[in-house]
Amino acid sequence: MARKTKEEALATRNRIIDTAEHVFYRKGVSRTSLAEIATAAGVTRGAIYWHFKNKSDLFTAMFERVKLPLDELIAASLDTRETDPLERLRDFIVHCLRDTTQDPQRRRILEILFHKCEFTEDMGEVMLRHQLTVREGRTHIEGGLRNAVLKGQLPANLDTRRAAALLHSSVTGMLGDWLFTPDCIDLAADAERIVDAWFDMLHLSPALHLAASSNDVVSD
């Protein structure tokens, strides 16, 4: 009986998250109340507060659904035993772009985050969590780039911090633009070529190289 109760509680939690996702998408986060989500999910407000302390907590649980499947891909690029970390990082970024066009749930949740979520006072926890996610994303990308430099796949003088910031902002910018105007580019078809163009910059752009130290300057 205890196991059944636990399974029922999990089913209720998932139903609340599913419902919140659709209501947030339809109305926007700031204009949606927990009471509206409870009514749409067919549960009481108490049931929501049993699983989530507030709307921010519920939003975070919803957003985690689109992050978890990518963990394995990014981990591969960070693994020092990986022989081709640059390709694993490329796989990760291509997947981020392409999967957004092909997975309705991922697209819906990212559209909520990019275009239907205001970081108002009651969403302060969400803003802090999103800031942490951005920092983690840049750190993971930089780790993959450093691994690729160590494997001789990228220039030894690559400024990995600057390159990681460029890649991260390129990915989020592309996603934000595509979600807002999906007819502007066939992102599913062009994802690989777009990512390859970004990676060409890592190899070729002098602006992404570390400045030579004074010890490297040859005097006349």
Short mmCIF file of N, CA and C in Angstrom, two decimals, residues 132-205:
data_model
loop_
_atom_site.label_atom_id
_atom_site.label_comp_id
_atom_site.label_asym_id
_atom_site.label_seq_id
_atom_site.Cartn_x
_atom_site.Cartn_y
_atom_site.Cartn_z
N LEU A 132 22.56 30.78 -12.37
CA LEU A 132 23.45 29.67 -12.07
C LEU A 132 23.57 28.73 -13.25
N THR A 133 22.45 28.48 -13.94
CA THR A 133 22.45 27.60 -15.10
C THR A 133 23.33 28.17 -16.22
N VAL A 134 23.25 29.48 -16.42
CA VAL A 134 24.08 30.12 -17.45
C VAL A 134 25.55 29.99 -17.10
N ARG A 135 25.89 30.24 -15.84
CA ARG A 135 27.29 30.10 -15.41
C ARG A 135 27.78 28.66 -15.58
N GLU A 136 26.94 27.71 -15.19
CA GLU A 136 27.32 26.31 -15.33
C GLU A 136 27.50 25.94 -16.79
N GLY A 137 26.60 26.45 -17.65
CA GLY A 137 26.71 26.16 -19.07
C GLY A 137 28.02 26.65 -19.65
N ARG A 138 28.39 27.87 -19.31
CA ARG A 138 29.66 28.42 -19.80
C ARG A 138 30.85 27.64 -19.26
N THR A 139 30.77 27.26 -17.98
CA THR A 139 31.86 26.49 -17.36
C THR A 139 32.03 25.14 -18.04
N HIS A 140 30.91 24.48 -18.34
CA HIS A 140 30.98 23.17 -18.99
C HIS A 140 31.53 23.28 -20.40
N ILE A 141 31.09 24.30 -21.13
CA ILE A 141 31.61 24.49 -22.48
C ILE A 141 33.11 24.79 -22.43
N GLU A 142 33.51 25.64 -21.49
CA GLU A 142 34.94 25.95 -21.38
C GLU A 142 35.74 24.70 -21.03
N GLY A 143 35.19 23.85 -20.18
CA GLY A 143 35.87 22.60 -19.85
C GLY A 143 36.07 21.73 -21.07
N GLY A 144 35.04 21.65 -21.92
CA GLY A 144 35.17 20.88 -23.15
C GLY A 144 36.20 21.47 -24.09
N LEU A 145 36.24 22.80 -24.18
CA LEU A 145 37.23 23.47 -25.03
C LEU A 145 38.64 23.23 -24.51
N ARG A 146 38.83 23.32 -23.21
CA ARG A 146 40.16 23.07 -22.64
C ARG A 146 40.61 21.64 -22.91
N ASN A 147 39.66 20.72 -22.81
CA ASN A 147 39.98 19.32 -23.10
C ASN A 147 40.41 19.17 -24.55
N ALA A 148 39.72 19.88 -25.46
CA ALA A 148 40.07 19.82 -26.88
C ALA A 148 41.43 20.45 -27.14
N VAL A 149 41.76 21.52 -26.41
CA VAL A 149 43.09 22.14 -26.55
C VAL A 149 44.16 21.15 -26.12
N LEU A 150 43.93 20.47 -25.01
CA LEU A 150 44.90 19.48 -24.51
C LEU A 150 45.10 18.34 -25.50
N LYS A 151 44.05 18.01 -26.24
CA LYS A 151 44.14 16.93 -27.23
C LYS A 151 44.68 17.43 -28.58
N GLY A 152 45.03 18.71 -28.66
CA GLY A 152 45.57 19.26 -29.89
C GLY A 152 44.53 19.52 -30.96
N GLN A 153 43.26 19.60 -30.57
CA GLN A 153 42.19 19.81 -31.55
C GLN A 153 41.88 21.28 -31.78
N LEU A 154 42.36 22.14 -30.90
CA LEU A 154 42.16 23.58 -31.01
C LEU A 154 43.49 24.27 -30.75
N PRO A 155 43.63 25.53 -31.20
CA PRO A 155 44.89 26.24 -31.00
C PRO A 155 45.30 26.29 -29.52
N ALA A 156 46.59 26.11 -29.27
CA ALA A 156 47.08 26.09 -27.90
C ALA A 156 46.87 27.42 -27.20
N ASN A 157 46.80 28.51 -27.97
CA ASN A 157 46.63 29.84 -27.38
C ASN A 157 45.18 30.31 -27.40
N LEU A 158 44.23 29.37 -27.57
CA LEU A 158 42.81 29.75 -27.55
C LEU A 158 42.42 30.29 -26.18
N ASP A 159 41.75 31.43 -26.17
CA ASP A 159 41.21 31.98 -24.93
C ASP A 159 39.90 31.24 -24.66
N THR A 160 39.97 30.18 -23.88
CA THR A 160 38.81 29.30 -23.71
C THR A 160 37.67 29.99 -22.98
N ARG A 161 37.98 30.93 -22.11
CA ARG A 161 36.91 31.63 -21.40
C ARG A 161 36.12 32.50 -22.37
N ARG A 162 36.82 33.25 -23.20
CA ARG A 162 36.16 34.10 -24.19
C ARG A 162 35.40 33.26 -25.21
N ALA A 163 36.02 32.16 -25.63
CA ALA A 163 35.39 31.28 -26.62
C ALA A 163 34.13 30.64 -26.06
N ALA A 164 34.17 30.26 -24.78
CA ALA A 164 33.00 29.64 -24.16
C ALA A 164 31.85 30.65 -24.07
N ALA A 165 32.18 31.91 -23.74
CA ALA A 165 31.15 32.95 -23.68
C ALA A 165 30.54 33.17 -25.06
N LEU A 166 31.38 33.15 -26.10
CA LEU A 166 30.88 33.32 -27.46
C LEU A 166 29.96 32.18 -27.86
N LEU A 167 30.39 30.94 -27.60
CA LEU A 167 29.58 29.79 -27.98
C LEU A 167 28.25 29.78 -27.23
N HIS A 168 28.31 30.03 -25.93
CA HIS A 168 27.09 29.98 -25.12
C HIS A 168 26.09 31.03 -25.58
N SER A 169 26.56 32.25 -25.80
CA SER A 169 25.65 33.31 -26.24
C SER A 169 25.16 33.06 -27.66
N SER A 170 25.98 32.41 -28.49
CA SER A 170 25.54 32.08 -29.85
C SER A 170 24.41 31.07 -29.82
N VAL A 171 24.54 30.06 -28.96
CA VAL A 171 23.52 29.02 -28.85
C VAL A 171 22.22 29.61 -28.31
N THR A 172 22.30 30.34 -27.20
CA THR A 172 21.08 30.89 -26.61
C THR A 172 20.45 31.95 -27.51
N GLY A 173 21.30 32.74 -28.20
CA GLY A 173 20.77 33.73 -29.12
C GLY A 173 20.06 33.09 -30.30
N MET A 174 20.66 32.04 -30.84
CA MET A 174 20.04 31.33 -31.97
C MET A 174 18.70 30.72 -31.55
N LEU A 175 18.68 30.10 -30.37
CA LEU A 175 17.44 29.50 -29.88
C LEU A 175 16.37 30.56 -29.65
N GLY A 176 16.76 31.66 -29.01
CA GLY A 176 15.80 32.71 -28.75
C GLY A 176 15.22 33.29 -30.03
N ASP A 177 16.08 33.53 -31.02
CA ASP A 177 15.61 34.06 -32.31
C ASP A 177 14.70 33.06 -33.01
N TRP A 178 15.10 31.79 -33.01
CA TRP A 178 14.30 30.79 -33.71
C TRP A 178 12.94 30.59 -33.05
N LEU A 179 12.91 30.58 -31.73
CA LEU A 179 11.64 30.42 -31.03
C LEU A 179 10.71 31.59 -31.30
N PHE A 180 11.28 32.78 -31.48
CA PHE A 180 10.47 33.97 -31.73
C PHE A 180 10.02 34.04 -33.19
N THR A 181 10.90 33.62 -34.11
CA THR A 181 10.57 33.64 -35.54
C THR A 181 11.03 32.33 -36.18
N PRO A 182 10.31 31.24 -35.94
CA PRO A 182 10.75 29.93 -36.41
C PRO A 182 10.82 29.78 -37.92
N ASP A 183 10.20 30.71 -38.65
CA ASP A 183 10.24 30.62 -40.10
C ASP A 183 11.48 31.29 -40.69
N CYS A 184 12.35 31.86 -39.84
CA CYS A 184 13.50 32.60 -40.36
C CYS A 184 14.62 31.68 -40.81
N ILE A 185 14.65 30.46 -40.29
CA ILE A 185 15.70 29.53 -40.65
C ILE A 185 15.23 28.10 -40.38
N ASP A 186 15.68 27.18 -41.22
CA ASP A 186 15.38 25.77 -40.99
C ASP A 186 16.44 25.23 -40.03
N LEU A 187 16.20 25.43 -38.74
CA LEU A 187 17.21 25.12 -37.73
C LEU A 187 17.53 23.64 -37.68
N ALA A 188 16.55 22.79 -37.87
CA ALA A 188 16.80 21.35 -37.84
C ALA A 188 17.76 20.94 -38.95
N ALA A 189 17.56 21.49 -40.15
CA ALA A 189 18.39 21.13 -41.30
C ALA A 189 19.76 21.79 -41.24
N ASP A 190 19.82 23.01 -40.70
CA ASP A 190 21.06 23.79 -40.75
C ASP A 190 21.88 23.73 -39.47
N ALA A 191 21.43 23.00 -38.46
CA ALA A 191 22.10 23.00 -37.16
C ALA A 191 23.58 22.66 -37.28
N GLU A 192 23.91 21.63 -38.02
CA GLU A 192 25.31 21.19 -38.11
C GLU A 192 26.18 22.25 -38.77
N ARG A 193 25.71 22.87 -39.84
CA ARG A 193 26.52 23.87 -40.53
C ARG A 193 26.68 25.13 -39.69
N ILE A 194 25.64 25.47 -38.93
CA ILE A 194 25.74 26.62 -38.04
C ILE A 194 26.81 26.37 -36.97
N VAL A 195 26.76 25.21 -36.36
CA VAL A 195 27.74 24.88 -35.33
C VAL A 195 29.14 24.81 -35.92
N ASP A 196 29.27 24.25 -37.12
CA ASP A 196 30.59 24.18 -37.76
C ASP A 196 31.15 25.58 -38.02
N ALA A 197 30.27 26.53 -38.36
CA ALA A 197 30.72 27.91 -38.56
C ALA A 197 31.25 28.50 -37.26
N TRP A 198 30.56 28.22 -36.15
CA TRP A 198 31.04 28.70 -34.86
C TRP A 198 32.38 28.07 -34.52
N PHE A 199 32.53 26.78 -34.80
CA PHE A 199 33.78 26.10 -34.49
C PHE A 199 34.92 26.58 -35.39
N ASP A 200 34.61 26.99 -36.63
CA ASP A 200 35.63 27.57 -37.50
C ASP A 200 36.22 28.82 -36.85
N MET A 201 35.39 29.60 -36.17
CA MET A 201 35.89 30.79 -35.48
C MET A 201 36.89 30.42 -34.40
N LEU A 202 36.64 29.32 -33.71
CA LEU A 202 37.57 28.89 -32.65
C LEU A 202 38.95 28.62 -33.22
N HIS A 203 38.98 28.06 -34.43
CA HIS A 203 40.25 27.73 -35.08
C HIS A 203 40.93 28.95 -35.70
N LEU A 204 40.14 29.87 -36.26
CA LEU A 204 40.70 30.87 -37.17
C LEU A 204 40.71 32.30 -36.66
N SER A 205 39.87 32.63 -35.68
CA SER A 205 39.76 34.04 -35.28
C SER A 205 40.89 34.46 -34.35
#
